[in-house]
CSV table of C-alpha atoms in Angstrom, one decimal:
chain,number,residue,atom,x,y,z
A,977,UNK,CA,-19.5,12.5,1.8
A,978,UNK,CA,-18.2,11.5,-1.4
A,979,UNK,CA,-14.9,13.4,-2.5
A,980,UNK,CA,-14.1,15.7,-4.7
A,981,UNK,CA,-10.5,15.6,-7.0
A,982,UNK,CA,-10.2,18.0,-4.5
A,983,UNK,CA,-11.5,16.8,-1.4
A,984,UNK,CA,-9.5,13.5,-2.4
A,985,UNK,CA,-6.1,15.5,-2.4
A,986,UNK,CA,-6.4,15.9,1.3
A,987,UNK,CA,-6.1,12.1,2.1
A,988,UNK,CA,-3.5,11.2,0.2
A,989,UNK,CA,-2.1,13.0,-3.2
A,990,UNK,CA,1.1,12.3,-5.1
A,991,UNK,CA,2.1,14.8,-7.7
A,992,UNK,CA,5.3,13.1,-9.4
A,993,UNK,CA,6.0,11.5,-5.7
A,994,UNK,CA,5.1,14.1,-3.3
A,995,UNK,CA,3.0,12.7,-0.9
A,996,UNK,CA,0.7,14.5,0.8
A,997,UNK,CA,0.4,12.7,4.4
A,998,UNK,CA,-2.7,12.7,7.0
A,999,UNK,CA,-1.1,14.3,10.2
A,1000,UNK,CA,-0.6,13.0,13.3
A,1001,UNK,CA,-0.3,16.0,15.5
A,1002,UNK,CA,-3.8,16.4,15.9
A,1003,UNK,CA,-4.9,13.0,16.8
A,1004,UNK,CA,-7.0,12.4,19.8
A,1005,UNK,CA,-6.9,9.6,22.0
A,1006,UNK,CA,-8.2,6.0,20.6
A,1007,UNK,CA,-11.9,6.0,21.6
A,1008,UNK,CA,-12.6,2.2,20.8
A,1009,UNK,CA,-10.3,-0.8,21.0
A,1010,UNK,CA,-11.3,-4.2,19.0
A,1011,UNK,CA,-8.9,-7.6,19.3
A,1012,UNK,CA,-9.4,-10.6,17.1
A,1013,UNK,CA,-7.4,-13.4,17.7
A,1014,UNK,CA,-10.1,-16.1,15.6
A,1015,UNK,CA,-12.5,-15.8,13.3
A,1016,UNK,CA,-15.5,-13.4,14.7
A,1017,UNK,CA,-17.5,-10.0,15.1
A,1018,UNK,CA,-17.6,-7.0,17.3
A,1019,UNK,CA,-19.9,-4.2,17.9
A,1020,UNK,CA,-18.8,-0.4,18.4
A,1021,UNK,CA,-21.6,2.3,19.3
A,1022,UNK,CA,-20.4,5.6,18.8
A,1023,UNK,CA,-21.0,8.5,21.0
A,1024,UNK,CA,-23.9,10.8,20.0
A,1025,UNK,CA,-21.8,14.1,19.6
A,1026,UNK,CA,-22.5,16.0,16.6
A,1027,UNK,CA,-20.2,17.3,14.0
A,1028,UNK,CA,-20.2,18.9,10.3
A,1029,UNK,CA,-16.5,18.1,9.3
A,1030,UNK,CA,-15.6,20.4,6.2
A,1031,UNK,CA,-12.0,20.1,6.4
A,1032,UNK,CA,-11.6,16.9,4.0
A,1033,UNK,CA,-13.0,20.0,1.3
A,1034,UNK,CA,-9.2,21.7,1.6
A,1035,UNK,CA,-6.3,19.9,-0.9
A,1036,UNK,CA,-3.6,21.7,1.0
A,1037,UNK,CA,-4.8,20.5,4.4
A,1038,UNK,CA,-4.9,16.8,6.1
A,1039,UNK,CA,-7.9,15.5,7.7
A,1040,UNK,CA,-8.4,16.8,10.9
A,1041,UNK,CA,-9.4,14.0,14.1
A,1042,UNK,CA,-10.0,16.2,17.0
A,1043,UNK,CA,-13.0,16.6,19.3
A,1044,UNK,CA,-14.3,20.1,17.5
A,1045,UNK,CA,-17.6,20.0,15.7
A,1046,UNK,CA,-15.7,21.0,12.5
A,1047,UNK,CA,-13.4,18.1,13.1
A,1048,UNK,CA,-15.1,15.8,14.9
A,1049,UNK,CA,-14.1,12.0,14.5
A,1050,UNK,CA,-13.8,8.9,16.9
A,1051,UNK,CA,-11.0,6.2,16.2
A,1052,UNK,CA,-11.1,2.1,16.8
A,1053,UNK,CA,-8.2,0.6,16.9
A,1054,UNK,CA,-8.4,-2.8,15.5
A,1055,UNK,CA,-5.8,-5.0,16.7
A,1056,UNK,CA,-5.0,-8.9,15.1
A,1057,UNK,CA,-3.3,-11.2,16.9
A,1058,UNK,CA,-2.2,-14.3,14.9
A,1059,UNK,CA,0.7,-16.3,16.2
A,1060,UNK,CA,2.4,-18.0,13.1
A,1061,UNK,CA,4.9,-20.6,14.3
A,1062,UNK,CA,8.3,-21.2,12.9
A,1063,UNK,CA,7.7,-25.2,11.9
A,1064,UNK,CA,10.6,-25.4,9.3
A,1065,UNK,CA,14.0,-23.1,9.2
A,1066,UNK,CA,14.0,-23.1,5.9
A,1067,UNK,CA,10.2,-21.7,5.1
A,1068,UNK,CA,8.3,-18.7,5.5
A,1069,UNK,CA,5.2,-18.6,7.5
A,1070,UNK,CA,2.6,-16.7,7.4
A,1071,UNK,CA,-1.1,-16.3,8.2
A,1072,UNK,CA,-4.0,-14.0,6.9
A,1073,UNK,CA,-7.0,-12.7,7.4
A,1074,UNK,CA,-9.8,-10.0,6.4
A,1075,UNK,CA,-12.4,-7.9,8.2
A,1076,UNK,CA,-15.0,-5.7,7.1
A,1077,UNK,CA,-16.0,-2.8,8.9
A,1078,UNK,CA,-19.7,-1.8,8.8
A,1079,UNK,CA,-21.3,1.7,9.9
A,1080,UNK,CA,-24.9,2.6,10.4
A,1081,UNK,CA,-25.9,5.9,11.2
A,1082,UNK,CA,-28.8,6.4,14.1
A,1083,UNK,CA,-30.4,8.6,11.9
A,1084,UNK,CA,-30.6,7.8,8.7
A,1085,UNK,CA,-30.3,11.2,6.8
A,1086,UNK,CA,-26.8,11.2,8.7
A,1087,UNK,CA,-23.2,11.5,6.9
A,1088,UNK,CA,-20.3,9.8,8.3
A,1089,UNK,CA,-17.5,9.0,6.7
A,1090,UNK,CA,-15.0,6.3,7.2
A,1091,UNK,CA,-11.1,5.8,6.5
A,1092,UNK,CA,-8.8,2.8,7.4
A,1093,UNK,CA,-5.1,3.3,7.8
A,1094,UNK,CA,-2.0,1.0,9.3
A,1095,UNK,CA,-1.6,1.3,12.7
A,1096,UNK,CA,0.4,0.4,16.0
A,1097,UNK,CA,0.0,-0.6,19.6
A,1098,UNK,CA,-0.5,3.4,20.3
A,1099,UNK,CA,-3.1,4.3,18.1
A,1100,UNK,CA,-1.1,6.1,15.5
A,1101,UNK,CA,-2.0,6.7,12.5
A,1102,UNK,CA,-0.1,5.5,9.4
A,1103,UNK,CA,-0.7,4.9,5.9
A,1104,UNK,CA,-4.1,5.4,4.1
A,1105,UNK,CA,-5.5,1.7,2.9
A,1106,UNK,CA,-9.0,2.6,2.2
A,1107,UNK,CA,-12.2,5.0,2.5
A,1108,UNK,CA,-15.9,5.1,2.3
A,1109,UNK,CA,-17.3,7.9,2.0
A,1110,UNK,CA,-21.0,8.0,0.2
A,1111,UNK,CA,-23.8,10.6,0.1
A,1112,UNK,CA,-26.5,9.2,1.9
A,1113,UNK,CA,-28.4,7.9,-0.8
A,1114,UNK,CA,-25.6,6.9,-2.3
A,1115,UNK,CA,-23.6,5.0,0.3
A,1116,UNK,CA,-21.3,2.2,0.0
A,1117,UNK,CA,-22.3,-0.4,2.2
A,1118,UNK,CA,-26.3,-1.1,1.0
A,1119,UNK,CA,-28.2,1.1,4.0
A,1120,UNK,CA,-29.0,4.7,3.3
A,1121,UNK,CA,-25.9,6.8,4.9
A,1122,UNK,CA,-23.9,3.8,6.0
A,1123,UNK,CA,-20.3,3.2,5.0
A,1124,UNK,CA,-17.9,0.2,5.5
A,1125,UNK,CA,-14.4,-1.4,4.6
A,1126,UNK,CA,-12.6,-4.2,3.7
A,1127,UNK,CA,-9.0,-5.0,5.1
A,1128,UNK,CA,-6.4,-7.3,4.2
A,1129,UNK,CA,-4.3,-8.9,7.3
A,1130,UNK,CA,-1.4,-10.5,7.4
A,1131,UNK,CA,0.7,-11.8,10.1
A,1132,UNK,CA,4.0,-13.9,9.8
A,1133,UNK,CA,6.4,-16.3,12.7
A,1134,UNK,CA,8.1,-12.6,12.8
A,1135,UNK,CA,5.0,-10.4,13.5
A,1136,UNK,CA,2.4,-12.1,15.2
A,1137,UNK,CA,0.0,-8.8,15.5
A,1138,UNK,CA,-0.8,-6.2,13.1
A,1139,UNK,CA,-3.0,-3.2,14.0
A,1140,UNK,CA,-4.9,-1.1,11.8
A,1141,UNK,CA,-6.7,2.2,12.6
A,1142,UNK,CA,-10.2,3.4,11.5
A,1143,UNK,CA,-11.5,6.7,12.1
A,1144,UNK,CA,-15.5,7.8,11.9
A,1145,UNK,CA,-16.3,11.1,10.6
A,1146,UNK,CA,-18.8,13.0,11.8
A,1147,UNK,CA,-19.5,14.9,8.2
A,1148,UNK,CA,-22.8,16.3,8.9
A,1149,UNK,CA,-24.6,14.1,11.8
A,1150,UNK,CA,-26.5,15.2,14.6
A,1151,UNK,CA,-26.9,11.5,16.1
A,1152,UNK,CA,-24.7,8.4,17.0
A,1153,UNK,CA,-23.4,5.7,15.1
A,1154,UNK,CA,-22.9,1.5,15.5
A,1155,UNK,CA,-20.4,0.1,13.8
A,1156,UNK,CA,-19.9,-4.2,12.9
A,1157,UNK,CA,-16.6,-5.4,12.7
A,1158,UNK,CA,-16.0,-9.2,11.2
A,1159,UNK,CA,-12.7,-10.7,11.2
A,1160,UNK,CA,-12.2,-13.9,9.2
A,1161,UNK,CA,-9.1,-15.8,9.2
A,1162,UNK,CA,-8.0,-18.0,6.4
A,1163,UNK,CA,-5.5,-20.6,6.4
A,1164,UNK,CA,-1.9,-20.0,7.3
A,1165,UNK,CA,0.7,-20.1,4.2
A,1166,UNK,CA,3.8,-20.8,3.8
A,1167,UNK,CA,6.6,-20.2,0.9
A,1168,UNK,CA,10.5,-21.2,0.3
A,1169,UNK,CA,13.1,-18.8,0.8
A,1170,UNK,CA,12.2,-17.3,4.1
A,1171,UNK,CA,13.8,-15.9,7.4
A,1172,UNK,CA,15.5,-18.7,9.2
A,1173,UNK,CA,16.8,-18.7,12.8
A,1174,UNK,CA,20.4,-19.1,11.9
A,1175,UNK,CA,21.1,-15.9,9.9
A,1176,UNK,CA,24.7,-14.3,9.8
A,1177,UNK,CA,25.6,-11.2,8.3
A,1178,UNK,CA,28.6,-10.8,5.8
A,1179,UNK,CA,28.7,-14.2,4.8
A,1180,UNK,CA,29.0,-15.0,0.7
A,1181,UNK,CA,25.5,-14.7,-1.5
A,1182,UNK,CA,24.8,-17.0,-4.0
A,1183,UNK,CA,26.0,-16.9,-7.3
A,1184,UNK,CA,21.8,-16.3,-8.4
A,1185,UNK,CA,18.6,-17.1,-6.6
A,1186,UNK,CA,15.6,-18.4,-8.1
A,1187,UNK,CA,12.8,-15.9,-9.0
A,1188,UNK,CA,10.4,-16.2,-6.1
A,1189,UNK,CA,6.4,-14.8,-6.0
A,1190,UNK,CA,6.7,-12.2,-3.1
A,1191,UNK,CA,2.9,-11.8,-3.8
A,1192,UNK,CA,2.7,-15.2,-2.1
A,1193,UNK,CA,0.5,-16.1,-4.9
A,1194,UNK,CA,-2.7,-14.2,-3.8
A,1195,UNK,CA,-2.8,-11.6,-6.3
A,1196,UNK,CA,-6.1,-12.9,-8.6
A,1197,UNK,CA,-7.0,-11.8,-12.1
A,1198,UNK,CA,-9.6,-9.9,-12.3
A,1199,UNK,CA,-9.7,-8.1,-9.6
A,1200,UNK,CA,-9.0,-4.2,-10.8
A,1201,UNK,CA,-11.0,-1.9,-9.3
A,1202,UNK,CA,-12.7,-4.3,-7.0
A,1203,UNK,CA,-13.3,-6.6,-10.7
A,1204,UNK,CA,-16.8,-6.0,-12.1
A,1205,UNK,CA,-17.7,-5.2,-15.6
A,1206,UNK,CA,-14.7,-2.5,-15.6
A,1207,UNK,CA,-12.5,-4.9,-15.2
A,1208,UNK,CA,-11.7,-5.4,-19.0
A,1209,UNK,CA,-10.6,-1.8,-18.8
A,1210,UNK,CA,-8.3,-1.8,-16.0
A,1211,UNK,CA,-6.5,-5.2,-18.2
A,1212,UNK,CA,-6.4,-3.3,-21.2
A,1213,UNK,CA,-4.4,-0.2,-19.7
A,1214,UNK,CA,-2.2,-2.9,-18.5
A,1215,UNK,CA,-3.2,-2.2,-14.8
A,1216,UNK,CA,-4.3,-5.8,-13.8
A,1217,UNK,CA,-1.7,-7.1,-11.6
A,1218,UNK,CA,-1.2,-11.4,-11.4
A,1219,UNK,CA,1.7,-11.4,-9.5
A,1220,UNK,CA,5.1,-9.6,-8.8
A,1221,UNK,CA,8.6,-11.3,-8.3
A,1222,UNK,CA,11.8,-11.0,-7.5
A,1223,UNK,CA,15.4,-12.4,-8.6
A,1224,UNK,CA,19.0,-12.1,-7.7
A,1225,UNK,CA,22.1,-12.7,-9.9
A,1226,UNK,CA,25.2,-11.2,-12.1
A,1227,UNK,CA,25.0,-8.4,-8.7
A,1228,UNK,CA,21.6,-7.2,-10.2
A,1229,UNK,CA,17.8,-7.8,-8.3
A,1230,UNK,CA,15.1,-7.9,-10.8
A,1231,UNK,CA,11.8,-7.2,-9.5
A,1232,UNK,CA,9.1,-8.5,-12.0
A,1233,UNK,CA,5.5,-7.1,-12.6
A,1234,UNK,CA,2.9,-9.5,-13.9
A,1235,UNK,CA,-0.1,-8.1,-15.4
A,1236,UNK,CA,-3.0,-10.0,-17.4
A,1237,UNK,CA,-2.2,-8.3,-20.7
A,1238,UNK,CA,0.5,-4.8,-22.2
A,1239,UNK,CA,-0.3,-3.3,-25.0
A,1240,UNK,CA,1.4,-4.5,-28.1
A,1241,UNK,CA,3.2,-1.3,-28.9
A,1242,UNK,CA,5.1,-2.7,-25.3
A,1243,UNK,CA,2.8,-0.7,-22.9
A,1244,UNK,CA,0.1,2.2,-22.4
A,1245,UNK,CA,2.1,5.2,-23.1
A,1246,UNK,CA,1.7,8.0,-19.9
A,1247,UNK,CA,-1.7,6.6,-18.8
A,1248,UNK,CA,-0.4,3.8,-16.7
A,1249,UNK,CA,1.9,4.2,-13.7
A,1250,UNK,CA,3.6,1.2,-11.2
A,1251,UNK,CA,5.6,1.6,-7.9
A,1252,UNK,CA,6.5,-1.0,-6.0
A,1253,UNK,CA,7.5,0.4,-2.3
A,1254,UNK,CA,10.1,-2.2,-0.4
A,1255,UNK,CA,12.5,-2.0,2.5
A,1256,UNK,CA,16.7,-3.9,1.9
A,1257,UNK,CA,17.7,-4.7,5.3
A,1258,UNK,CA,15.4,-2.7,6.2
A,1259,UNK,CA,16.2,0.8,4.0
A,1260,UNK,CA,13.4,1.8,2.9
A,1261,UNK,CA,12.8,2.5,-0.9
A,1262,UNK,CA,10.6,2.3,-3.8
A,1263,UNK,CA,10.6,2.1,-7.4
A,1264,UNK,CA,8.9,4.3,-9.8
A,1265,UNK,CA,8.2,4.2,-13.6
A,1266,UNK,CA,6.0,3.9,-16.2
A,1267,UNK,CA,6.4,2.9,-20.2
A,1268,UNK,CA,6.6,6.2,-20.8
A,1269,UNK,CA,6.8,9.3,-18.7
A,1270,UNK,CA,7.9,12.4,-20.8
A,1271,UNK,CA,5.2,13.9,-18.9
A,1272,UNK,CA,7.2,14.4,-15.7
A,1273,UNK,CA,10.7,14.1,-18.2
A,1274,UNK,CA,11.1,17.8,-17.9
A,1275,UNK,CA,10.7,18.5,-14.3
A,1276,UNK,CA,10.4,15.6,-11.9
A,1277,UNK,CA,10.0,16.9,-8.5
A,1278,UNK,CA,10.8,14.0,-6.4
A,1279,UNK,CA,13.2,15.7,-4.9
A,1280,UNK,CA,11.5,18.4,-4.0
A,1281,UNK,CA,13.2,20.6,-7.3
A,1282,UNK,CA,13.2,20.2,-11.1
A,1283,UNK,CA,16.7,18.9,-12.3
A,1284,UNK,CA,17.7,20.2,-16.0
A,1285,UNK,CA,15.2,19.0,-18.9
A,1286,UNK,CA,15.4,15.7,-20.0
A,1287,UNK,CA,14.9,12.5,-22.2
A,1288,UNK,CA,13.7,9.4,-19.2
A,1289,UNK,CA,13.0,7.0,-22.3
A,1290,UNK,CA,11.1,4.4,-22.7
A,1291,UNK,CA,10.8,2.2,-19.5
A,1292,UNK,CA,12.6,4.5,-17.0
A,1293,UNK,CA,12.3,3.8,-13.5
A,1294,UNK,CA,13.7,5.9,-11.0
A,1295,UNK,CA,14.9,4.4,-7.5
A,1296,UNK,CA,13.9,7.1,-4.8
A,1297,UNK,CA,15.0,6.7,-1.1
A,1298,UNK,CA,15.8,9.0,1.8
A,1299,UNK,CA,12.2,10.0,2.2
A,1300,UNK,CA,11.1,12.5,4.8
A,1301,UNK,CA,8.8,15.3,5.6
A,1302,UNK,CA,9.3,18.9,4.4
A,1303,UNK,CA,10.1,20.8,7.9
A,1304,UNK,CA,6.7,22.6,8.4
A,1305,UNK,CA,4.5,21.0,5.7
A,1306,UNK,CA,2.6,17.8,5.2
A,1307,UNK,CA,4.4,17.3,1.8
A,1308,UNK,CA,7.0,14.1,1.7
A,1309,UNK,CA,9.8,14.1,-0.5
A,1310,UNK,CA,12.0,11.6,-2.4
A,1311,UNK,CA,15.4,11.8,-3.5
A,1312,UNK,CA,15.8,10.1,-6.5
A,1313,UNK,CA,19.0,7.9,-6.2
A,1314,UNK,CA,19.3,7.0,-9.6
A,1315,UNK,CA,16.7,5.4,-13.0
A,1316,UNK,CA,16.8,2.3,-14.6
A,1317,UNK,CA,15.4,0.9,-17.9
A,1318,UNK,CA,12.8,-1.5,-17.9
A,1319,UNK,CA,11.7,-4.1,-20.2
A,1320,UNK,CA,8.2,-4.4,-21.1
A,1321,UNK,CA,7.2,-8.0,-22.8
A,1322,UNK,CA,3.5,-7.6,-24.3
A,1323,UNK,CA,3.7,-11.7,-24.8
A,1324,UNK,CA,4.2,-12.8,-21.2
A,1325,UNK,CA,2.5,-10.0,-19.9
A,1326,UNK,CA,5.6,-8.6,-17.5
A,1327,UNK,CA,7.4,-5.6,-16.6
A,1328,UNK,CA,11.0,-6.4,-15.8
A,1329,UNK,CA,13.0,-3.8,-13.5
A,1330,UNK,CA,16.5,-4.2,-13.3
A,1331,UNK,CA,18.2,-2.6,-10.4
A,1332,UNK,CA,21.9,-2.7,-9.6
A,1333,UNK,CA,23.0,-4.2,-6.3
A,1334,UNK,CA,24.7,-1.8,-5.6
A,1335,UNK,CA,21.9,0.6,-5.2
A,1336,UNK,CA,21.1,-1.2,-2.6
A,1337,UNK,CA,23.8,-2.6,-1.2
A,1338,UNK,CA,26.9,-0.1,-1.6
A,1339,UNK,CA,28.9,-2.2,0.8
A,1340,UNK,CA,27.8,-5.3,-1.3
A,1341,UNK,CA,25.4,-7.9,-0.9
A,1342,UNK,CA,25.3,-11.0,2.1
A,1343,UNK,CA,23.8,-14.5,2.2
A,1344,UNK,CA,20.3,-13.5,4.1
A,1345,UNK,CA,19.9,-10.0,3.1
A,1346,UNK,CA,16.5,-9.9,2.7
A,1347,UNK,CA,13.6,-7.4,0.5
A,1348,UNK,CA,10.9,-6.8,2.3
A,1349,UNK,CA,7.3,-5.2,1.2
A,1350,UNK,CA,6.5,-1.8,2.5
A,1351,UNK,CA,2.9,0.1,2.4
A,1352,UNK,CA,3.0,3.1,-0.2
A,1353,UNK,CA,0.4,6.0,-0.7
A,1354,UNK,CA,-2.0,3.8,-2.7
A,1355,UNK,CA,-2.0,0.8,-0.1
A,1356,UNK,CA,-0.1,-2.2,-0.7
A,1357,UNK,CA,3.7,-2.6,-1.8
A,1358,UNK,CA,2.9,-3.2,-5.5
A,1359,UNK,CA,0.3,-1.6,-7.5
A,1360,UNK,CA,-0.5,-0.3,-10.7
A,1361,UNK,CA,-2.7,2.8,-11.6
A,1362,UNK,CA,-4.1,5.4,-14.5
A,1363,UNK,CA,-1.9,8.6,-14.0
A,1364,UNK,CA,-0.8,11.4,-16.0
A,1365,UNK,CA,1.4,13.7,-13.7
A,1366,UNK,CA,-1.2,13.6,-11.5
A,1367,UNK,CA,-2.0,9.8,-9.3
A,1368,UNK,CA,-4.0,10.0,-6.5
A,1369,UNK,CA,-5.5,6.9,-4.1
A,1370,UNK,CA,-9.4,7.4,-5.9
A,1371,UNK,CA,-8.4,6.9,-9.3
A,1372,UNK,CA,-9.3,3.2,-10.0
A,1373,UNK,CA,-6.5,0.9,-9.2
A,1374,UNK,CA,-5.1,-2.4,-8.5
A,1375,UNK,CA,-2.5,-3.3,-5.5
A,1376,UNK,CA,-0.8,-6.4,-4.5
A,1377,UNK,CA,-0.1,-7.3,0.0
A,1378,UNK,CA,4.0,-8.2,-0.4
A,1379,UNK,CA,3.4,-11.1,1.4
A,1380,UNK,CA,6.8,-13.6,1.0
A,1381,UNK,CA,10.4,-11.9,1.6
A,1382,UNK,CA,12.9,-12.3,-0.5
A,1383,UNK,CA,16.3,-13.4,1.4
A,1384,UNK,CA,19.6,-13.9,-0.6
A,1385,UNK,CA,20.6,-17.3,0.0
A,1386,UNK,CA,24.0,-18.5,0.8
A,1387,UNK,CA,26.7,-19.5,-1.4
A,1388,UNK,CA,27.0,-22.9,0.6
A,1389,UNK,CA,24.1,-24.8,-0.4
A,1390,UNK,CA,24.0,-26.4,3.1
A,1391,UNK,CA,23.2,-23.5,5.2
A,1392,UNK,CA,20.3,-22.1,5.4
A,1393,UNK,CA,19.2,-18.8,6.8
């Protein structure tokens, strides 16, 4: 069932950073398990129980997975197992992959629908990558009433397995379902200024460190809004990502956008909004701004409240951390630790955020701290989308996997971490 603006709001919404979650509480039991650990295919049938699931319909609820014929859903766990090995101290390994997940209904008038989130070993759900979720005769996937989705994998010498989980909606269906899984593995990757085996803490940074591409280099042109002839729009708003990187030096990261084209005025004014979710140390934080967002200058509810009115700027990013979930709601809120002023450079095409180490590191910063990507409401670490107050994970967008860490090196040129 295609959504609604409404129907979409129960998935994920973010309304100036609250995040509404899908919960976990009423989960059932993994009914499928998959396991690629090469290039190849699986087959799932699904069980014949019928269902008319109406719940997506409610913006104040989260999908609900149970085994009730207003709820009905089963879950496959899909679970990669790519062993990277360590071959040089001094580089970052890494390996990746991407399957496609393919549902046919048993009869074709059927209605499933079908959403992809991050995973674990158990089964639980996490973050919302992806959906498909056509009318029958307008489906996604090229047979009437089937639905399917593409995933990104990627595995490093630190995490050899990554799981994701999808779970089948039974929308309105009064048959069964098979389901194709292909997994293809590309080539393994590596890029300077990785983890090493010999970290220690508290020894002395580096004066600066090089800018490196934590995008790893995989984040093509052309590809906003799965590319296509709307492509041209997505550049124009300043939306179509190239590649994102970071820097260290004078105690101040500077994490980089790098879209195709900004406006010459310096950027789209309100339309166009860029987070870029990231753990330090493993702290987990993100970054949030736009060229200008006067929209959400009077009341930004991050935290949950609206702090006095007030003038963000142009370029203001704010640094939110501390996230958790409002104590009998689905709703996650932000603090907002502090804002920043970003540059925006219409001739190279860049967005440049300067953050204070500080922020990050109150205790101050140590050779082989490292910046790490996190998944945020839209998917990936990095992304870009159209947004007024209002962004949500339908509106066309483009994200970027954070594939390549970023790890403070020493001041000692000889050591390595």
């Amino acid at each position: 069932m295609r959504r609604s603006i409404a129907a979409a709001a129960a998935a994920v919404l973010s309304i100036g950073g609250l995040a509404f979650a899908p919960s976990q509480s009423s989960q059932q039991a993994t009914a499928h398990t998959v396991s690629f650990t090469e290039t190849g295919s699986a087959s799932v049938q699904g069980g014949p129980p019928g269902g008319a699931n109406v719940t997506p319909f409610n913006p104040l609820e989260p999908q609900q997975c149970d085994g009730t014929p207003t709820g009905y859903c089963e879950t496959v766990l899909v679970e990669v197992v790519q062993p990277v090995a360590d071959t040089d101290a001094d580089e970052f390994e890494f390996g990746t992959g991407t399957f496609t997940a393919t549902l046919s209904p048993q009869i074709a008038a059927s209605d499933f629908d079908l959403y992809a989130y991050t995973s674990d070993a158990d089964g639980i759900r996490g973050e919302e990558l992806t959906f498909s979720a056509g009318f029958p005769v307008l489906d996604d996937c090229g047979s009437t009433g089937g639905e399917c989705v593409t995933i990104d994998v990627s595995t490093s010498e630190l995490s050899s397995t990554s799981y994701y989980l999808l779970e089948v909606y039974y929308f309105t269906s009064a048959g069964a379902y098979s389901m194709e899984i292909e997994y293809e593995r590309t080539d393994g990757r590596n890029s300077a200024g990785g983890f090493g085996t010999a970290s220690v803490s508290g020894d002395a940074p580096a004066a600066s460190a090089e800018r490196v591409d934590v995008t790893g280099g995989f984040e093509p042109a052309g590809d906003w809004n799965g590319g296509g002839d709307g492509q041209e729009i997505g550049s124009a708003l300043g939306q179509d990502l190239e590649a994102a990187y970071i820097e260290y030096g004078d105690d101040t990261f500077t994490f980089t956008i790098d879209v195709t084209e900004l406006l010459a005025v310096g950027g789209t004014p309100e339309a166009t909004r860029y987070g870029w979710s990231f753990a330090y140390n493993g702290n987990e934080f993100e970054l949030d701004g736009k060229f200008t967002n006067y929209s959400r200058g009077a009341c930004d509810p991050t935290a949950g409240s609206c702090p006095p009115v007030r003038d963000p700027g142009v370029g203001y990013f704010s640094l939110r951390g501390n996230c958790a979930v409002a104590e009998g709601t689905n709703v996650t809120l932000c603090e907002e630790l502090g804002g920043v002023t970003a540059t925006f450079d219409p001739a190279d095409g860049t967005i440049a955020i300067p953050l204070p180490a500080a922020a990050l590191a109150p205790e101050g910063v140590a050779a082989c701290d490292a910046i790490t990507g996190s998944a945020s409401f839209i998917g990936q670490s990095v992304w870009s989308a159209s947004s007024a107050f209002l962004t949500m994970s339908l509106f066309p967008f483009d994200d970027a996997m954070h594939f390549v860490p970023f790890v403070v090196p020493h001041a000692d040129e000889t050591r390595s971490c």
